[in-house]
PDB file of C-alpha atoms in Angstrom:
ATOM      1  CA  MET A   1     -16.219  38.257  -2.231  1.00 92.00           C
ATOM      2  CA  LYS A   2     -15.594  39.968   1.111  1.00 95.00           C
ATOM      3  CA  PHE A   3     -13.148  42.732   2.016  1.00 96.00           C
ATOM      4  CA  LYS A   4     -11.173  43.539   5.140  1.00 96.00           C
ATOM      5  CA  LYS A   5      -9.220  46.774   5.578  1.00 96.00           C
ATOM      6  CA  THR A   6      -5.677  46.482   6.889  1.00 96.00           C
ATOM      7  CA  ALA A   7      -3.203  49.043   8.203  1.00 95.00           C
ATOM      8  CA  ILE A   8      -1.758  49.643   4.731  1.00 94.00           C
ATOM      9  CA  GLY A   9      -4.279  48.183   2.317  1.00 96.00           C
ATOM     10  CA  CYS A  10      -6.984  45.577   1.977  1.00 97.00           C
ATOM     11  CA  ILE A  11      -7.573  41.830   1.955  1.00 98.00           C
ATOM     12  CA  ALA A  12     -10.187  40.403  -0.413  1.00 98.00           C
ATOM     13  CA  TYR A  13     -11.346  36.893   0.385  1.00 96.00           C
ATOM     14  CA  SER A  14     -13.894  34.286  -0.659  1.00 94.00           C
ATOM     15  CA  GLU A  15     -16.992  33.296   1.293  1.00 89.00           C
ATOM     16  CA  GLN A  16     -15.487  30.031   2.586  1.00 85.00           C
ATOM     17  CA  THR A  17     -12.160  31.586   3.626  1.00 90.00           C
ATOM     18  CA  PRO A  18     -11.594  31.825   7.417  1.00 86.00           C
ATOM     19  CA  GLN A  19     -12.565  35.348   8.488  1.00 86.00           C
ATOM     20  CA  GLU A  20      -9.585  35.573  10.829  1.00 89.00           C
ATOM     21  CA  ILE A  21      -7.243  35.803   7.831  1.00 92.00           C
ATOM     22  CA  GLU A  22      -4.645  38.564   8.236  1.00 94.00           C
ATOM     23  CA  VAL A  23      -1.763  40.086   6.299  1.00 96.00           C
ATOM     24  CA  SER A  24       0.847  37.845   7.907  1.00 95.00           C
ATOM     25  CA  TRP A  25      -0.787  34.787   6.322  1.00 95.00           C
ATOM     26  CA  PHE A  26       0.429  35.939   2.894  1.00 97.00           C
ATOM     27  CA  GLY A  27       4.118  35.691   3.869  1.00 95.00           C
ATOM     28  CA  VAL A  28       6.103  32.474   4.025  1.00 95.00           C
ATOM     29  CA  ASP A  29       7.840  33.512   7.264  1.00 95.00           C
ATOM     30  CA  PHE A  30       4.527  33.252   9.127  1.00 94.00           C
ATOM     31  CA  TRP A  31       4.043  29.658   8.004  1.00 94.00           C
ATOM     32  CA  ARG A  32       7.681  28.777   8.648  1.00 95.00           C
ATOM     33  CA  ALA A  33       7.256  29.955  12.230  1.00 94.00           C
ATOM     34  CA  HIS A  34       4.431  27.422  12.581  1.00 91.00           C
ATOM     35  CA  SER A  35       6.317  24.630  10.749  1.00 93.00           C
ATOM     36  CA  ALA A  36       3.552  24.633   8.147  1.00 93.00           C
ATOM     37  CA  VAL A  37       5.552  25.011   4.910  1.00 95.00           C
ATOM     38  CA  THR A  38       5.152  21.778   2.946  1.00 94.00           C
ATOM     39  CA  GLY A  39       7.031  22.601  -0.246  1.00 94.00           C
ATOM     40  CA  SER A  40       7.710  25.085  -3.015  1.00 91.00           C
ATOM     41  CA  SER A  41       7.792  25.496  -6.759  1.00 87.00           C
ATOM     42  CA  LYS A  42      10.632  27.479  -8.279  1.00 80.00           C
ATOM     43  CA  GLY A  43      10.319  29.307 -11.551  1.00 72.00           C
ATOM     44  CA  ARG A  44      11.394  32.920 -11.981  1.00 69.00           C
ATOM     45  CA  TYR A  45      10.335  33.312  -8.362  1.00 80.00           C
ATOM     46  CA  THR A  46       9.297  30.890  -5.633  1.00 86.00           C
ATOM     47  CA  THR A  47       5.708  29.815  -4.967  1.00 94.00           C
ATOM     48  CA  TRP A  48       5.132  28.303  -1.521  1.00 96.00           C
ATOM     49  CA  PHE A  49       2.886  25.431  -0.408  1.00 95.00           C
ATOM     50  CA  VAL A  50       1.550  25.528   3.157  1.00 95.00           C
ATOM     51  CA  ASP A  51      -0.639  23.418   5.409  1.00 94.00           C
ATOM     52  CA  ALA A  52      -3.445  25.785   6.411  1.00 92.00           C
ATOM     53  CA  SER A  53      -5.120  23.192   8.624  1.00 87.00           C
ATOM     54  CA  GLN A  54      -2.647  23.970  11.403  1.00 73.00           C
ATOM     55  CA  LEU A  55      -4.074  27.449  11.958  1.00 70.00           C
ATOM     56  CA  ALA A  56      -7.425  27.807  10.244  1.00 61.00           C
ATOM     57  CA  ALA A  57     -10.683  25.912  10.515  1.00 61.00           C
ATOM     58  CA  THR A  58      -9.978  24.088   7.253  1.00 64.00           C
ATOM     59  CA  GLN A  59      -8.182  20.991   6.009  1.00 75.00           C
ATOM     60  CA  GLN A  60      -6.897  22.808   2.961  1.00 86.00           C
ATOM     61  CA  GLN A  61      -3.403  22.948   1.537  1.00 93.00           C
ATOM     62  CA  TRP A  62      -2.711  26.431   0.212  1.00 95.00           C
ATOM     63  CA  VAL A  63      -0.446  28.036  -2.385  1.00 96.00           C
ATOM     64  CA  LEU A  64       1.114  31.452  -1.679  1.00 97.00           C
ATOM     65  CA  ARG A  65       2.165  33.645  -4.589  1.00 96.00           C
ATOM     66  CA  HIS A  66       3.638  37.143  -4.591  1.00 96.00           C
ATOM     67  CA  TYR A  67       3.221  39.255  -7.724  1.00 95.00           C
ATOM     68  CA  TYR A  68       6.455  40.156  -9.490  1.00 92.00           C
ATOM     69  CA  ARG A  69       7.051  42.093 -12.659  1.00 86.00           C
ATOM     70  CA  GLY A  70       8.682  40.586 -15.703  1.00 72.00           C
ATOM     71  CA  GLY A  71      10.500  41.924 -18.730  1.00 60.00           C
ATOM     72  CA  LEU A  72      12.565  45.106 -18.852  1.00 56.00           C
ATOM     73  CA  ILE A  73      10.418  46.976 -16.341  1.00 60.00           C
ATOM     74  CA  GLU A  74      11.489  44.446 -13.681  1.00 54.00           C
ATOM     75  CA  LYS A  75      14.856  46.231 -13.556  1.00 57.00           C
ATOM     76  CA  ILE A  76      13.077  49.437 -12.514  1.00 68.00           C
ATOM     77  CA  SER A  77      10.377  48.038 -10.247  1.00 74.00           C
ATOM     78  CA  ARG A  78      10.591  44.449  -9.046  1.00 85.00           C
ATOM     79  CA  ASP A  79       7.134  44.108  -7.509  1.00 92.00           C
ATOM     80  CA  GLN A  80       5.385  47.495  -7.450  1.00 94.00           C
ATOM     81  CA  TYR A  81       2.427  48.407  -9.655  1.00 95.00           C
ATOM     82  CA  LEU A  82       0.534  51.640 -10.219  1.00 95.00           C
ATOM     83  CA  PHE A  83      -2.647  51.712  -8.105  1.00 96.00           C
ATOM     84  CA  THR A  84      -5.732  52.675 -10.146  1.00 96.00           C
ATOM     85  CA  GLY A  85      -8.397  51.116  -7.942  1.00 96.00           C
ATOM     86  CA  LEU A  86      -8.718  47.991  -5.801  1.00 96.00           C
ATOM     87  CA  ALA A  87     -10.754  46.013  -8.331  1.00 96.00           C
ATOM     88  CA  ARG A  88      -8.091  46.648 -10.990  1.00 96.00           C
ATOM     89  CA  THR A  89      -5.161  45.383  -8.936  1.00 97.00           C
ATOM     90  CA  ARG A  90      -3.600  42.203 -10.301  1.00 96.00           C
ATOM     91  CA  ALA A  91      -4.468  40.171  -7.209  1.00 97.00           C
ATOM     92  CA  VAL A  92      -8.106  41.190  -6.721  1.00 98.00           C
ATOM     93  CA  ALA A  93      -8.827  40.904 -10.446  1.00 98.00           C
ATOM     94  CA  GLU A  94      -7.370  37.386 -10.544  1.00 98.00           C
ATOM     95  CA  LEU A  95      -9.224  36.373  -7.383  1.00 98.00           C
ATOM     96  CA  ALA A  96     -12.514  37.654  -8.828  1.00 98.00           C
ATOM     97  CA  LEU A  97     -11.976  35.776 -12.104  1.00 98.00           C
ATOM     98  CA  LEU A  98     -11.089  32.565 -10.272  1.00 98.00           C
ATOM     99  CA  GLU A  99     -14.153  32.889  -8.047  1.00 97.00           C
ATOM    100  CA  ASN A 100     -16.355  33.382 -11.096  1.00 97.00           C
ATOM    101  CA  LEU A 101     -14.931  30.320 -12.856  1.00 98.00           C
ATOM    102  CA  TYR A 102     -14.815  28.130  -9.747  1.00 97.00           C
ATOM    103  CA  GLN A 103     -18.476  28.801  -8.958  1.00 96.00           C
ATOM    104  CA  GLN A 104     -19.393  27.781 -12.497  1.00 97.00           C
ATOM    105  CA  GLY A 105     -17.581  24.468 -12.160  1.00 97.00           C
ATOM    106  CA  PHE A 106     -14.529  25.184 -14.305  1.00 98.00           C
ATOM    107  CA  PRO A 107     -11.366  23.181 -13.439  1.00 98.00           C
ATOM    108  CA  VAL A 108      -9.430  25.933 -11.664  1.00 98.00           C
ATOM    109  CA  PRO A 109      -7.940  26.098  -8.157  1.00 97.00           C
ATOM    110  CA  LYS A 110     -10.300  27.195  -5.407  1.00 96.00           C
ATOM    111  CA  PRO A 111      -9.714  30.918  -4.694  1.00 97.00           C
ATOM    112  CA  ILE A 112      -8.859  31.805  -1.097  1.00 96.00           C
ATOM    113  CA  ALA A 113      -7.742  35.446  -0.739  1.00 97.00           C
ATOM    114  CA  ALA A 114      -5.799  38.384  -2.160  1.00 98.00           C
ATOM    115  CA  ASN A 115      -3.723  40.947  -0.291  1.00 98.00           C
ATOM    116  CA  VAL A 116      -3.034  44.465  -1.571  1.00 98.00           C
ATOM    117  CA  GLU A 117      -0.613  46.780   0.250  1.00 97.00           C
ATOM    118  CA  ARG A 118      -0.539  50.457  -0.712  1.00 95.00           C
ATOM    119  CA  LYS A 119       2.504  52.728  -0.729  1.00 93.00           C
ATOM    120  CA  GLY A 120       1.777  56.126  -2.216  1.00 93.00           C
ATOM    121  CA  ILE A 121       0.503  55.685  -5.746  1.00 95.00           C
ATOM    122  CA  CYS A 122       1.855  52.130  -5.940  1.00 96.00           C
ATOM    123  CA  TYR A 123       0.900  48.757  -4.507  1.00 96.00           C
ATOM    124  CA  ARG A 124       2.297  45.289  -3.913  1.00 97.00           C
ATOM    125  CA  ALA A 125       0.110  42.187  -3.943  1.00 97.00           C
ATOM    126  CA  ASP A 126      -0.169  38.522  -3.007  1.00 97.00           C
ATOM    127  CA  LEU A 127      -2.587  35.707  -3.777  1.00 98.00           C
ATOM    128  CA  ILE A 128      -3.594  32.547  -1.920  1.00 97.00           C
ATOM    129  CA  ILE A 129      -5.337  29.671  -3.704  1.00 97.00           C
ATOM    130  CA  GLU A 130      -6.054  26.109  -2.688  1.00 95.00           C
ATOM    131  CA  ARG A 131      -3.510  23.551  -3.854  1.00 95.00           C
ATOM    132  CA  VAL A 132      -4.997  21.021  -6.285  1.00 95.00           C
ATOM    133  CA  GLU A 133      -4.573  17.651  -4.580  1.00 92.00           C
ATOM    134  CA  GLY A 134      -2.476  15.103  -6.432  1.00 93.00           C
ATOM    135  CA  ALA A 135      -1.677  17.470  -9.305  1.00 95.00           C
ATOM    136  CA  GLU A 136       1.530  18.163 -11.209  1.00 95.00           C
ATOM    137  CA  ASP A 137       2.179  20.466 -14.116  1.00 96.00           C
ATOM    138  CA  LEU A 138       2.451  19.040 -17.616  1.00 97.00           C
ATOM    139  CA  VAL A 139       6.205  19.559 -17.888  1.00 97.00           C
ATOM    140  CA  ALA A 140       6.755  17.568 -14.692  1.00 96.00           C
ATOM    141  CA  ARG A 141       4.375  14.863 -15.866  1.00 97.00           C
ATOM    142  CA  LEU A 142       5.719  14.574 -19.412  1.00 98.00           C
ATOM    143  CA  SER A 143       9.299  14.479 -18.179  1.00 97.00           C
ATOM    144  CA  LYS A 144       8.418  11.126 -16.566  1.00 96.00           C
ATOM    145  CA  SER A 145       5.817   9.519 -18.793  1.00 96.00           C
ATOM    146  CA  ALA A 146       3.718  10.063 -21.893  1.00 97.00           C
ATOM    147  CA  MET A 147       0.033  10.896 -22.037  1.00 98.00           C
ATOM    148  CA  THR A 148      -2.405   8.842 -24.084  1.00 97.00           C
ATOM    149  CA  ALA A 149      -4.094  10.138 -27.222  1.00 98.00           C
ATOM    150  CA  GLU A 150      -7.321  10.296 -25.221  1.00 98.00           C
ATOM    151  CA  GLN A 151      -5.675  12.517 -22.619  1.00 98.00           C
ATOM    152  CA  TRP A 152      -4.373  14.912 -25.266  1.00 98.00           C
ATOM    153  CA  GLN A 153      -7.868  15.052 -26.733  1.00 98.00           C
ATOM    154  CA  SER A 154      -9.337  15.683 -23.298  1.00 98.00           C
ATOM    155  CA  LEU A 155      -6.907  18.568 -22.804  1.00 98.00           C
ATOM    156  CA  GLY A 156      -7.951  20.095 -26.127  1.00 98.00           C
ATOM    157  CA  GLN A 157     -11.599  19.854 -25.114  1.00 97.00           C
ATOM    158  CA  CYS A 158     -10.812  21.385 -21.713  1.00 98.00           C
ATOM    159  CA  ILE A 159      -9.172  24.437 -23.292  1.00 98.00           C
ATOM    160  CA  ALA A 160     -12.051  24.768 -25.750  1.00 98.00           C
ATOM    161  CA  ARG A 161     -14.493  24.849 -22.853  1.00 97.00           C
ATOM    162  CA  PHE A 162     -12.698  27.884 -21.420  1.00 98.00           C
ATOM    163  CA  HIS A 163     -12.508  29.566 -24.814  1.00 98.00           C
ATOM    164  CA  ASN A 164     -16.181  28.947 -25.581  1.00 97.00           C
ATOM    165  CA  HIS A 165     -16.965  30.793 -22.354  1.00 96.00           C
ATOM    166  CA  GLY A 166     -14.708  33.681 -23.391  1.00 97.00           C
ATOM    167  CA  VAL A 167     -11.945  32.984 -20.863  1.00 98.00           C
ATOM    168  CA  TYR A 168      -8.701  34.583 -22.011  1.00 97.00           C
ATOM    169  CA  HIS A 169      -5.580  33.177 -20.344  1.00 97.00           C
ATOM    170  CA  ALA A 170      -2.692  35.639 -20.664  1.00 95.00           C
ATOM    171  CA  ASP A 171       0.013  32.974 -20.259  1.00 95.00           C
ATOM    172  CA  LEU A 172      -1.297  29.623 -21.456  1.00 97.00           C
ATOM    173  CA  ASN A 173       1.765  27.393 -21.295  1.00 96.00           C
ATOM    174  CA  ALA A 174       2.609  23.810 -20.353  1.00 97.00           C
ATOM    175  CA  LYS A 175       3.539  24.732 -16.778  1.00 95.00           C
ATOM    176  CA  ASN A 176       0.211  26.487 -16.211  1.00 96.00           C
ATOM    177  CA  ILE A 177      -1.727  23.289 -16.903  1.00 98.00           C
ATOM    178  CA  LEU A 178      -2.040  20.733 -14.123  1.00 98.00           C
ATOM    179  CA  ILE A 179      -2.969  17.088 -14.481  1.00 98.00           C
ATOM    180  CA  THR A 180      -4.433  14.763 -11.856  1.00 96.00           C
ATOM    181  CA  ALA A 181      -5.621  11.178 -12.180  1.00 92.00           C
ATOM    182  CA  GLU A 182      -9.052  12.497 -13.157  1.00 88.00           C
ATOM    183  CA  GLN A 183      -8.699  15.731 -15.115  1.00 95.00           C
ATOM    184  CA  PHE A 184      -6.798  18.826 -16.222  1.00 98.00           C
ATOM    185  CA  TYR A 185      -6.779  22.222 -14.482  1.00 98.00           C
ATOM    186  CA  LEU A 186      -5.702  25.641 -15.710  1.00 98.00           C
ATOM    187  CA  ILE A 187      -3.807  27.838 -13.236  1.00 97.00           C
ATOM    188  CA  ASP A 188      -2.238  31.327 -13.035  1.00 95.00           C
ATOM    189  CA  PHE A 189      -4.925  33.666 -14.368  1.00 97.00           C
ATOM    190  CA  ASP A 190      -2.907  36.828 -13.752  1.00 95.00           C
ATOM    191  CA  ARG A 191      -4.043  39.386 -16.362  1.00 95.00           C
ATOM    192  CA  GLY A 192      -6.726  36.953 -17.533  1.00 97.00           C
ATOM    193  CA  GLU A 193     -10.239  38.154 -18.325  1.00 97.00           C
ATOM    194  CA  ILE A 194     -13.597  37.302 -19.846  1.00 97.00           C
ATOM    195  CA  ARG A 195     -13.802  38.402 -23.483  1.00 96.00           C
ATOM    196  CA  ALA A 196     -16.228  37.931 -26.326  1.00 95.00           C
ATOM    197  CA  PRO A 197     -15.221  34.595 -27.931  1.00 94.00           C
ATOM    198  CA  ARG A 198     -13.270  35.387 -31.086  1.00 95.00           C
ATOM    199  CA  ALA A 199     -10.956  33.380 -33.316  1.00 95.00           C
ATOM    200  CA  ASP A 200      -7.973  35.757 -33.187  1.00 96.00           C
ATOM    201  CA  TRP A 201      -7.254  35.710 -29.448  1.00 97.00           C
ATOM    202  CA  GLN A 202      -8.294  32.063 -29.131  1.00 97.00           C
ATOM    203  CA  GLN A 203      -5.796  31.044 -31.809  1.00 96.00           C
ATOM    204  CA  SER A 204      -3.141  33.249 -30.203  1.00 97.00           C
ATOM    205  CA  ASN A 205      -3.667  31.340 -26.932  1.00 97.00           C
ATOM    206  CA  ILE A 206      -3.287  27.997 -28.691  1.00 97.00           C
ATOM    207  CA  ASP A 207      -0.203  29.135 -30.595  1.00 97.00           C
ATOM    208  CA  ARG A 208       1.379  30.260 -27.324  1.00 97.00           C
ATOM    209  CA  LEU A 209       0.760  26.835 -25.811  1.00 98.00           C
ATOM    210  CA  LEU A 210       2.394  25.082 -28.767  1.00 98.00           C
ATOM    211  CA  ARG A 211       5.441  27.360 -28.527  1.00 98.00           C
ATOM    212  CA  SER A 212       5.765  26.507 -24.849  1.00 97.00           C
ATOM    213  CA  PHE A 213       5.725  22.756 -25.527  1.00 98.00           C
ATOM    214  CA  ARG A 214       8.405  23.163 -28.191  1.00 97.00           C
ATOM    215  CA  LYS A 215      10.476  25.369 -25.889  1.00 97.00           C
ATOM    216  CA  GLU A 216      10.301  22.813 -23.069  1.00 97.00           C
ATOM    217  CA  LEU A 217      11.189  20.006 -25.497  1.00 97.00           C
ATOM    218  CA  ALA A 218      14.288  21.926 -26.595  1.00 97.00           C
ATOM    219  CA  LYS A 219      15.389  22.192 -22.959  1.00 96.00           C
ATOM    220  CA  LEU A 220      14.379  18.629 -22.065  1.00 96.00           C
ATOM    221  CA  PRO A 221      14.821  16.243 -25.038  1.00 95.00           C
ATOM    222  CA  GLN A 222      13.244  13.343 -23.109  1.00 96.00           C
ATOM    223  CA  LEU A 223       9.987  15.270 -22.721  1.00 97.00           C
ATOM    224  CA  ALA A 224       7.147  13.035 -23.916  1.00 98.00           C
ATOM    225  CA  PHE A 225       5.738  15.452 -26.473  1.00 98.00           C
ATOM    226  CA  THR A 226       5.451  14.922 -30.221  1.00 97.00           C
ATOM    227  CA  GLU A 227       3.760  16.714 -33.094  1.00 96.00           C
ATOM    228  CA  ALA A 228       1.313  13.785 -33.216  1.00 97.00           C
ATOM    229  CA  ASP A 229       0.365  14.544 -29.610  1.00 98.00           C
ATOM    230  CA  TRP A 230      -0.278  18.141 -30.582  1.00 98.00           C
ATOM    231  CA  GLN A 231      -2.507  17.060 -33.449  1.00 98.00           C
ATOM    232  CA  HIS A 232      -4.669  15.059 -31.035  1.00 98.00           C
ATOM    233  CA  LEU A 233      -5.061  18.163 -28.858  1.00 98.00           C
ATOM    234  CA  HIS A 234      -5.543  20.492 -31.823  1.00 97.00           C
ATOM    235  CA  HIS A 235      -8.246  18.422 -33.531  1.00 97.00           C
ATOM    236  CA  ALA A 236     -10.183  17.867 -30.306  1.00 97.00           C
ATOM    237  CA  TYR A 237      -9.934  21.561 -29.462  1.00 98.00           C
ATOM    238  CA  HIS A 238     -11.323  22.729 -32.796  1.00 96.00           C
ATOM    239  CA  GLY A 239     -13.971  20.020 -32.725  1.00 96.00           C
ATOM    240  CA  ALA A 240     -15.178  21.245 -29.347  1.00 96.00           C
ATOM    241  CA  LEU A 241     -15.202  24.873 -30.563  1.00 92.00           C
ATOM    242  CA  ALA A 242     -17.260  23.870 -33.595  1.00 69.00           C
ATOM    243  CA  ASN A 243     -19.754  22.047 -31.351  1.00 61.00           C
ATOM    244  CA  LYS A 244     -20.377  24.986 -29.025  1.00 56.00           C
TER     245      LYS A 244
END
């Protein structure tokens, strides 16, 4: 990982990221000015998709994400965090974890860069990752068509691979899993970390994922998710853990 000081903070970026990257690249207005915005994903806040090939020496499609707070504290501070060191900022920590996993061949988006802007004892942050080509999240996919038993089993094995390596995902839910024609990817590793593999946090991750499927099914009755589907995932997951 490389670092570049800016007027009010620092940019951390991966080895393959264009060195001319600057703070403006983390804002959607910059890409709008170059007619390079290709889409967006709206949840609590908007994530932007941009065509980086128009400005950088790359053919990549990128995803821009600003860090926002959630819960009750959001009413006090929408997007500011206490600065306790660059490596401990949400953006740089997530970029470092992604880089670690990507280099080891885990199915995660390619990390591009993180931007941290200081203001007194606080900071704001942004992240850029590569967009996974041809991918959609599981809620989008299951709202249109069902997955096969083999796909559910493959997903269980995929999650087990992360857990066997000690990868803790702080928000493992159906929208943070992408599917392509070939495989599954996990995304959004904010507050994620490498831990000693242990049954308690691993089971907590799995329970959170099941709750998210049930929550999405309650909102979208046509969602192609059944308890039988979950059993395929669950059995494959525990089988892969047992075979570590």
